[in-house]
Coordinates of C-alpha atoms and ligand atoms in Angstrom, one line a residue:
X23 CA -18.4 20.9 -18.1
X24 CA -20.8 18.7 -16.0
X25 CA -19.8 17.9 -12.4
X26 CA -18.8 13.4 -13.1
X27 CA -18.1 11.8 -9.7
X28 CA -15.1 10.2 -11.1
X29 CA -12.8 8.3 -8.2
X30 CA -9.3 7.7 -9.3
X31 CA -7.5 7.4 -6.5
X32 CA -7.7 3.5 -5.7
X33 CA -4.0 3.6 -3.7
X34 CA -5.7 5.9 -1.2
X35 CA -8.8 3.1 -0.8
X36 CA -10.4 1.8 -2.8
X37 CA -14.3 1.3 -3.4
X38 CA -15.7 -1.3 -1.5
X39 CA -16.7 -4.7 -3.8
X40 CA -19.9 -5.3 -3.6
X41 CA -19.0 -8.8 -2.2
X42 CA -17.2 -7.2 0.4
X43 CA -20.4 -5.6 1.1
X44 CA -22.7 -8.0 1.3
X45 CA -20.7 -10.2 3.2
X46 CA -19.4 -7.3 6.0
X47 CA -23.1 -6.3 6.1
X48 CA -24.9 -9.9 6.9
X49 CA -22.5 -10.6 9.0
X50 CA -23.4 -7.0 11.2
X51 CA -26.7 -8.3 12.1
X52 CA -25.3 -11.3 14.1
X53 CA -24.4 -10.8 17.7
X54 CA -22.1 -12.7 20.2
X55 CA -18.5 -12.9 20.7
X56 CA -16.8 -14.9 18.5
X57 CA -14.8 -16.4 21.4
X58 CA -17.6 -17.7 23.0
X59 CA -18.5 -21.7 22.4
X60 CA -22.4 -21.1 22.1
X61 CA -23.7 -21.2 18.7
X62 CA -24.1 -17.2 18.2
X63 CA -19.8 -17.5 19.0
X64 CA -19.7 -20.4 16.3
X65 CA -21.6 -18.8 13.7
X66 CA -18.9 -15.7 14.0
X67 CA -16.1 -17.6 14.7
X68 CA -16.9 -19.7 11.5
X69 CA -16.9 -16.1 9.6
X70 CA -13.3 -15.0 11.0
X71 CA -11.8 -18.9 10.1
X72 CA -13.7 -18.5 6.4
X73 CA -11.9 -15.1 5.6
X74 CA -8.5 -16.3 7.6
X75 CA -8.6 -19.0 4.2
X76 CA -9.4 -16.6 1.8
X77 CA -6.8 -14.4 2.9
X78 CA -4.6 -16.8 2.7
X79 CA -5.3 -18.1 -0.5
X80 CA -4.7 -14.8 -1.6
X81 CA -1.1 -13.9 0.3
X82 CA -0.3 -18.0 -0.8
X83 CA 0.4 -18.1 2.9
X84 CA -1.0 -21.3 5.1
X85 CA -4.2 -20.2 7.6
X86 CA -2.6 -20.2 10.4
X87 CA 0.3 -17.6 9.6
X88 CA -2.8 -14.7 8.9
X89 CA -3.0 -12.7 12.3
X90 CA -6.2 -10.2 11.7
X91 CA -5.4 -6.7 12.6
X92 CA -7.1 -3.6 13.0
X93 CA -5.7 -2.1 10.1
X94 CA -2.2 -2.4 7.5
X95 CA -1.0 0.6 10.4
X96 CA -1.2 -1.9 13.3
X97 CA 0.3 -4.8 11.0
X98 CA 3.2 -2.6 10.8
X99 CA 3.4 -1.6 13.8
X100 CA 3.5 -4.8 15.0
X101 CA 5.7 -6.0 13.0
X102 CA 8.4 -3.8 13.5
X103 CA 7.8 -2.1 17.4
X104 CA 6.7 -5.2 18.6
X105 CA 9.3 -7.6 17.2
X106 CA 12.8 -5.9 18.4
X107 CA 12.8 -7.4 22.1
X108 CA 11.3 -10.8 21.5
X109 CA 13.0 -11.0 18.6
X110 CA 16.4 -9.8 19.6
X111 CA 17.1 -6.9 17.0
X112 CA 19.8 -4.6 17.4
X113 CA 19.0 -2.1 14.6
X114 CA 17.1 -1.5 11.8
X115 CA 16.6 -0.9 8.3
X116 CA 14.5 0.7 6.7
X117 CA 14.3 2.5 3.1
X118 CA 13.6 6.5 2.1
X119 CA 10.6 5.7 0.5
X120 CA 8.6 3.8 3.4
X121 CA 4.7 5.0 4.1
X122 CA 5.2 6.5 7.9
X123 CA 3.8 3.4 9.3
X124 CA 7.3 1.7 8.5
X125 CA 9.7 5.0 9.4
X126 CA 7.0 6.1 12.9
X127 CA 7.6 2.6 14.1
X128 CA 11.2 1.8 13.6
X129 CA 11.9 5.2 15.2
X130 CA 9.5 4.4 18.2
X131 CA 11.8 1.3 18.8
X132 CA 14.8 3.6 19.9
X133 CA 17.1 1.7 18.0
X134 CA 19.6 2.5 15.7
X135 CA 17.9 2.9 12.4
X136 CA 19.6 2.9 9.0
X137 CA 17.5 4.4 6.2
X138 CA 18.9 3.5 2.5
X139 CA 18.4 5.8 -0.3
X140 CA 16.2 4.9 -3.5
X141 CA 18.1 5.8 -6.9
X142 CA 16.7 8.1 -9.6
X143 CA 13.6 5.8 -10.8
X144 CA 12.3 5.6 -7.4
X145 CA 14.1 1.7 -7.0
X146 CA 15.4 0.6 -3.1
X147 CA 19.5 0.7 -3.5
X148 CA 20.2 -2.6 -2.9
X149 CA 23.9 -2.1 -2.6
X150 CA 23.5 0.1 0.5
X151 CA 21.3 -2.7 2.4
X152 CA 24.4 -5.5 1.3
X153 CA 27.0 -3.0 3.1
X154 CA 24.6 -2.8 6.4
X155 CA 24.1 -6.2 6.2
X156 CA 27.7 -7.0 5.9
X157 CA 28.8 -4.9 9.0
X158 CA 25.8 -6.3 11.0
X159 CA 27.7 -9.5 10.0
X160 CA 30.6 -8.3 11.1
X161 CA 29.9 -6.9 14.3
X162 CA 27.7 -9.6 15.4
X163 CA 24.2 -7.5 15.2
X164 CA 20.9 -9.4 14.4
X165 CA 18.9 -6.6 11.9
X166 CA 15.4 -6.6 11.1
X167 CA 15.3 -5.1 7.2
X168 CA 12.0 -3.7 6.9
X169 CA 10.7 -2.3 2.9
X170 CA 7.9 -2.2 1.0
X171 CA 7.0 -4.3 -2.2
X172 CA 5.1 -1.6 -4.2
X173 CA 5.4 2.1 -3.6
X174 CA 2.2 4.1 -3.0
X175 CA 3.0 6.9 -4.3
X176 CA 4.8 6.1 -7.8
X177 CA 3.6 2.7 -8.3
X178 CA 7.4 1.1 -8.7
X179 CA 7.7 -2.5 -7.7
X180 CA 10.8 -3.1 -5.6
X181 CA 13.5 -5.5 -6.0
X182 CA 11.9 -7.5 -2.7
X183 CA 13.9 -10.6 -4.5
X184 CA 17.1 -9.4 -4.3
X185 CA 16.9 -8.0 -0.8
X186 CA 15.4 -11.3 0.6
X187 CA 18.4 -13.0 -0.7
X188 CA 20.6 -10.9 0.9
X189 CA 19.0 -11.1 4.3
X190 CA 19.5 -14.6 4.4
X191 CA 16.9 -17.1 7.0
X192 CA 19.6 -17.0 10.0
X193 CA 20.8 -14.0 11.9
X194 CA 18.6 -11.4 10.6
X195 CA 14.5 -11.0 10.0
X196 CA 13.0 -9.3 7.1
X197 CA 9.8 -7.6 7.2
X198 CA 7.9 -6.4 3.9
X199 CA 5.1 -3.6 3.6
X200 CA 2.7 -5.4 1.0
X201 CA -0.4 -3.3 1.2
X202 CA 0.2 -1.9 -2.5
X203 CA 1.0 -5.1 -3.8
X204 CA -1.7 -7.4 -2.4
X205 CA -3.4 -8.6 -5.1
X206 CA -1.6 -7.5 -7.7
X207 CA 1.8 -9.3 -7.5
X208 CA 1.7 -13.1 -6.2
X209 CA 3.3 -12.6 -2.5
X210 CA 3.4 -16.5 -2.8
X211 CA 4.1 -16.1 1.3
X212 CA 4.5 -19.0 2.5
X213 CA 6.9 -20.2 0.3
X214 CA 9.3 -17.1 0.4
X215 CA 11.7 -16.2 2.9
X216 CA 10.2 -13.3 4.8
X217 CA 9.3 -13.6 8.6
X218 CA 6.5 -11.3 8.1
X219 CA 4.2 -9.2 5.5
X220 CA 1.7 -6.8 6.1
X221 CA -1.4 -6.3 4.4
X222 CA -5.0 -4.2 4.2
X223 CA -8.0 -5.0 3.2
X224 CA -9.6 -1.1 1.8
X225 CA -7.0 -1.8 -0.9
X226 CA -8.4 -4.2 -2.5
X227 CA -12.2 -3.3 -2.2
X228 CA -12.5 -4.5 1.3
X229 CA -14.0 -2.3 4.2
X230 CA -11.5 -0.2 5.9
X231 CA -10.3 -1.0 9.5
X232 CA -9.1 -4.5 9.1
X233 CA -5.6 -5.4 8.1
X234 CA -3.4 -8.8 8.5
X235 CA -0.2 -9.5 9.2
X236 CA 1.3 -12.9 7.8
X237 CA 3.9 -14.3 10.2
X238 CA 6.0 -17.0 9.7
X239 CA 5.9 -18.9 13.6
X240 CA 9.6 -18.4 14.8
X241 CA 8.5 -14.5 14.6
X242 CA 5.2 -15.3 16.5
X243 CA 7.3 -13.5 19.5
X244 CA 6.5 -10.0 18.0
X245 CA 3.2 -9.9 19.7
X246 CA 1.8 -6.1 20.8
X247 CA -1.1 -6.7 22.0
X248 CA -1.6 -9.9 23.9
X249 CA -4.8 -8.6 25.5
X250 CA -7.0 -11.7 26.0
X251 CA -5.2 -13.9 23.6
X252 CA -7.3 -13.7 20.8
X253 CA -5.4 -15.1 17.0
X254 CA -4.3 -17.4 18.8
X255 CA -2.4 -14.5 21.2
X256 CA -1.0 -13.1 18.7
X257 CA -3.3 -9.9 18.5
X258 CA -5.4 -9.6 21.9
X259 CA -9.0 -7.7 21.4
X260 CA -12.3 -8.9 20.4
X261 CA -12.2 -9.6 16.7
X262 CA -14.7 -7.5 14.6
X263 CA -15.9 -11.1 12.8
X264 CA -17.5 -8.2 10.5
X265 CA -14.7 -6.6 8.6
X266 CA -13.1 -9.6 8.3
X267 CA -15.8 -11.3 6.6
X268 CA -16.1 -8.2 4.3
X269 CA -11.8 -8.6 4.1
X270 CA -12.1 -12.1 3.3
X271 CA -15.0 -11.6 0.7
X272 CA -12.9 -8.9 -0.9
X273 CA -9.5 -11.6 -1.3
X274 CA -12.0 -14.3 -3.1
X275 CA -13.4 -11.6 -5.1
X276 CA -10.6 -9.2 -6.1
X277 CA -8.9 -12.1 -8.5
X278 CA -11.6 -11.7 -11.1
X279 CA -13.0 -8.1 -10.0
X280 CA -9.4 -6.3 -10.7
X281 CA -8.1 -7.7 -14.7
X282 CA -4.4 -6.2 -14.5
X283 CA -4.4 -6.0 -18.0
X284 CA -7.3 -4.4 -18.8
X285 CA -6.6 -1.7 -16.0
X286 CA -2.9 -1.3 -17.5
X287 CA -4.2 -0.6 -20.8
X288 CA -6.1 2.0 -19.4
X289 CA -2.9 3.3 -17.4
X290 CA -1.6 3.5 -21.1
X291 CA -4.3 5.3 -22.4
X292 CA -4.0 8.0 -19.5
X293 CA 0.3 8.5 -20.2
X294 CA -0.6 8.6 -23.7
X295 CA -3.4 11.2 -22.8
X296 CA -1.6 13.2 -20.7
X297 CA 1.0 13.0 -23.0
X298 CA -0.5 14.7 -25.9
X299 CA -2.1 17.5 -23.9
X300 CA 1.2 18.6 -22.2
X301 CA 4.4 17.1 -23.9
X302 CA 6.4 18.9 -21.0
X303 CA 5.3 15.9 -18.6
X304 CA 7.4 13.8 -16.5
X305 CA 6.3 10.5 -15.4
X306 CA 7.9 9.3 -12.3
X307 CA 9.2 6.2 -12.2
X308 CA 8.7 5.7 -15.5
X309 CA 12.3 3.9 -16.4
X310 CA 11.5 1.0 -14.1
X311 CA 8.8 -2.0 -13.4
X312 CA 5.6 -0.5 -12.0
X313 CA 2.1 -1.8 -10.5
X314 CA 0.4 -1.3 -14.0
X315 CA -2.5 0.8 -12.1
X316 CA -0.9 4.2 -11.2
X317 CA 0.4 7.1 -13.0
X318 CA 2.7 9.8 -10.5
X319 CA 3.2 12.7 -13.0
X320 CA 4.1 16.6 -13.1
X321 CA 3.4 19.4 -15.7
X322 CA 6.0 21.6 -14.6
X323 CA 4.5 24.7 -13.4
X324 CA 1.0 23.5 -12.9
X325 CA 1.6 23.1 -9.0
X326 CA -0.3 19.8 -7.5
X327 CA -3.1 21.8 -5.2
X328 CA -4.3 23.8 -7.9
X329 CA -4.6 21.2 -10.1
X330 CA -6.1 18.6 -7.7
X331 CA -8.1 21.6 -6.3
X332 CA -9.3 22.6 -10.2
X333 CA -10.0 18.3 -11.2
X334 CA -11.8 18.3 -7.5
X335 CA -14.5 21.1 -8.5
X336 CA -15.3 18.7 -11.7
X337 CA -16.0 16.1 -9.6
X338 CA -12.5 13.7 -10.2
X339 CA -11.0 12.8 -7.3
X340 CA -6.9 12.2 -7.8
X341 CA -4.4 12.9 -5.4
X342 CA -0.9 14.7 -4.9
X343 CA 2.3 12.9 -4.4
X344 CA 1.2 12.5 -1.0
X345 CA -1.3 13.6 1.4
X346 CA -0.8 13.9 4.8
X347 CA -3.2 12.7 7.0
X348 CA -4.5 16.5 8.1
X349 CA -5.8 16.7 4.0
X350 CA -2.7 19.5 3.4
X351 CA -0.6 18.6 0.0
X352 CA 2.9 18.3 1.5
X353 CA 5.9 17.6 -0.3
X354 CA 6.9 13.7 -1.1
X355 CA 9.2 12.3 0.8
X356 CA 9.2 9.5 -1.8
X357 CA 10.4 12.1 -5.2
X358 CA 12.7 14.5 -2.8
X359 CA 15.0 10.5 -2.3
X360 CA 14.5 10.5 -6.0
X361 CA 16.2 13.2 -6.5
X362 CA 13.6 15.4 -8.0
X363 CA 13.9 18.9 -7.7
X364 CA 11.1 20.7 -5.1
X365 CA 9.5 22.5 -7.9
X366 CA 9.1 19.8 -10.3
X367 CA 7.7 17.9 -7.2
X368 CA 5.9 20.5 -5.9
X369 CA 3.6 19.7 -9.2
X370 CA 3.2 15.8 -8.8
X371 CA 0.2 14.6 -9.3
X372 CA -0.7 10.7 -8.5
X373 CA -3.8 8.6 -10.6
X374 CA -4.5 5.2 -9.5
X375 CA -6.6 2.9 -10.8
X376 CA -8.8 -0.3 -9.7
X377 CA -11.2 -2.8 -10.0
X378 CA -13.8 0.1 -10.9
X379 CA -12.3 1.9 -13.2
X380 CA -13.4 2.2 -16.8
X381 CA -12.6 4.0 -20.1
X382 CA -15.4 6.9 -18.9
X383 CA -13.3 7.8 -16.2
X384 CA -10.2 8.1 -18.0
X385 CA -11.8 10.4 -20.3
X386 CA -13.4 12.4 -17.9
X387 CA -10.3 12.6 -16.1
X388 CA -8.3 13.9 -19.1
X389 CA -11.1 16.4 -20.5
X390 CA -10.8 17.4 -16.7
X391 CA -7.2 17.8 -16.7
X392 CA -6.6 19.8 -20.3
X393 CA -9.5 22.1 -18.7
X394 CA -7.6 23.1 -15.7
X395 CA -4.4 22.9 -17.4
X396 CA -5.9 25.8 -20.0
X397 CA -6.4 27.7 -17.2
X398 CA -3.6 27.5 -15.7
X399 CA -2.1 28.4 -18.9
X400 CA -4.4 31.3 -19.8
X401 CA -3.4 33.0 -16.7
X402 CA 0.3 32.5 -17.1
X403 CA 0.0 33.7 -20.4
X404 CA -2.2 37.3 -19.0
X405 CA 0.4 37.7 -16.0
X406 CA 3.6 37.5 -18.7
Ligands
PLP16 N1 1.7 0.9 3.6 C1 1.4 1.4 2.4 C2 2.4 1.2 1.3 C3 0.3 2.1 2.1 O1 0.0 2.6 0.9 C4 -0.7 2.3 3.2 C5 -1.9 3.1 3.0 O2 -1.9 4.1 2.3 C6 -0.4 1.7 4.5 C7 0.8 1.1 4.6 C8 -1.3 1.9 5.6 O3 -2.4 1.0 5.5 P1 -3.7 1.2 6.4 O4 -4.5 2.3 5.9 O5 -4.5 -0.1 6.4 O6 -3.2 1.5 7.8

C-alpha cells in the first residue's frame, strides 16, 4: 500500500485555512506595537479590533466581552485560577471528563474541588451538580461550576443547558470549556447565562498560540495577568496582532469552510466502514448526541499503539483516546469515568474530522485500518 499523508485528527489541531494563513502572514511583515498611537500601532491595532468582531460574531458574543489569550490553556486558566479571589469562590466543580486545563487549574486554586461523574455514554451527571449546588445553597458557599460543551476525546455534547439552569445568575459563576464546540454548536454567548467561555483558534483552522476567553463584565475581576493593561487589562502582554488576525480570519472563514453535514455523512461512512471490517467494534458514546465529526472506537484486542503505530507507517495520522503531552498513549481518563473496562480502553482509538476532510481520506483510512487490523489478526491466529 502507498504511503497517503492522510490527517484525521482535526480535535488535536486542525489544518490551518488558507484564510487564516494569508491573513496571519500579511499581517507578520508589519512592525510596531499595537499599543502605540502612531500609524504602524493603528494599522495593528485595527488587525486585533477586526478579528475581536469576527470572533465575536462567531461565539454570538458582543466585542467587548472577547479577551485574546495566548492559547484555550491560558483562557482556562484564567478563568478558573484567576477568578476564585476576585470572584469570591469557595469551591469548585468540575466534571471527570475535563481536558487537564480545567482539573490542573481548579486544583492549583487550593480549593475544595468537587469532581462529578459522567454516566455510561460519556454524558455530565447532572443530578450530582444539583446536589452540590444545593448544599452550596445551603451552607452559604458561592461555587464556580466549571465543564466542557463537547468532549475531545468521544465527541459527546453535554447537557451545558441543563447545568446553566441549575447554576442560576446570582450566588454562583459558571464557566464552560468551548474549544471543541466553537464552531460547530451556536455558543449564542452573549445571550446565555455563563460568566465566561473559553475558546482556541487551531481548532477551527486558525494558527495555534492564540485563544479567547469571552467574559461577561461582572466576571472582568478574574484577571491573571494585568501586566501592562492590555484587553483592556484584562490580559497584560503585548498582543501578537498576528495570530489574531489569522484567529479572526479563521472565525469568518470556518462557517462556510467546515459543512457539518457533509463531514457527518462522512463520520457515517467511517462507523459503517469500520463496522463491516470488524463487527466486534464498540463506539463510545455512541447512545447519546455527538459533534457529528469524531468517531472514539475499539476493536477489542487490537490495542490503540499498535494500531495508531501500524495506520502511522501508512501515512494516516489518528489518535488514541488520549495523548499526553510527552507523545506516550496513556489511558483515558474520559472512558475509565465511563465505565469502560481498561482493556477495552486500552484499544480506543479516536478519528476526527474537519474542514479538510474528504471521501479519499476516509477510504484511505479504512483500507489502512482493515490492513493493520489483518495483521494483527494473522498473528493472533499464528500464536493460538
Ligand atoms: N479544552 C479542550 C476540550 C481541548 O480539546 C483542548 C485542546 O485539545 C484544550 C482545552 C486546550 O486548548 P489549547 O491547545 O488552545 O490550549
Amino acid at each position: 500500500m502507498t504511503r497517503l499523508p492522510i490527517y484525521l485528527d482535526h480535535n488535536a489541531s486542525a489544518p490551518l485555512l488558507p484564510e487564516a494563513r494569508a491573513a496571519h502572514v500579511g499581517a507578520l511583515d508589519l512592525c510596531g506595537n499595537p499599543s502605540s498611537v502612531h500609524g504602524h500601532g493603528r494599522a495593528l491595532r485595527n488587525l486585533i479590533e477586526t478579528a475581536r468582531d469576527q470572533v465575536a460574531a462567531l461565539a454570538g458574543a458582543d466585542r467587548q466581552q472577547v479577551v485574546f489569550t495566548g492559547s484555550a490553556t491560558e483562557a482556562i486558566t484564567q478563568a478558573i485560577a484567576g477568578s476564585v479571589r476576585p470572584l469570591g469562590i469557595d469551591a469548585i466543580v468540575i466534571s471527570a471528563a475535563e481536558h487537564a486545563a480545567v482539573g490542573k487549574a481548579a486544583e492549583i486554586t487550593g480549593l475544595p474541588v468537587t469532581v462529578v461523574g459522567i454516566d455510561v455514554d460519556g454524558v455530565i451527571r447532572v443530578d450530582e451538580i444539583a446536589a452540590r449546588l444545593q448544599a452550596a445553597d445551603a451552607s452559604g458557599e458561592r461555587l464556580l461550576v466549571a465543564v466542557h460543551a463537547v468532549n475531545n476525546e468521544t465527541g459527546v455534547i453535554q447537557p451545558t443547558g441543563k447545568i446553566e439552569a441549575l447554576v442560576g445568575t446570582t450566588r454562583h459563576y459558571f464557566f464552560i470549556d468551548a474549544v471543541q464546540a466553537f464552531g460547530k454548536l451556536p455558543l449564542e454567548f452573549g445571550t446565555r447565562a455563563p460568566d465566561m467561555m473559553a475558546v482556541s483558534a487551531h481548532k477551527i483552522g486558525g494558527p495555534v498560540g492564540v485563544g479567547a476567553l469571552l467574559m461577561k463584565a461582572h466576571a472582568e475581576g478574574a484577571i491573571l495577568v494585568p501586566g501592562g493593561g492590555q484587553e483592556q487589562g484584562r490580559r497584560g502582554g503585548t498582543e501578537s496582532a498576528a495570530l489574531i488576525a489569522g484567529f479572526g480570519a479563521a472565525a469568518l472563514a470556518f462557517p462556510q469552510r467546515y459543512d457539518a453535514s457533509r463531514i457527518a455523512g462522512l463520520t457515517a461512512e467511517i462507523t459503517a466502514g469500520l463496522q463491516a471490517i470488524a463487527p466486534e467494534i464498540v463506539v463510545f458514546g455512541a447512545n447519546v448526541e455527538r459533534a457529528g465529526n469524531v468517531v472514539n472506537f475499539a476493536v477489542p484486542g487490537l490495542g490503540s499503539a499498535v494500531a495508531m503505530m501500524g495506520l502511522d507507517l501508512l501515512g494516516v495520522s489518528i489518535s488514541s483516546g488520549s495523548a499526553c503531552s510527552s507523545g506516550k498513549v496513556g489511558p483515558s481518563h474520559v472512558l475509565k469515568a465511563m465505565g469502560v473496562a481498561p482493556e477495552l480502553a486500552a484499544s480506543a482509538l479516536r478519528v476526527s474530522l474537519g474542514w479538510s476532510s474528504t471521501s479519499e481520506d476516509v477510504k484511505a483510512f479504512l483500507i489502512g485500518f482493515e490492513t493493520v487490523l489483518g495483521r494483527y489478526r494473522a498473528r493472533r491466529e499464528r500464536a493460538a
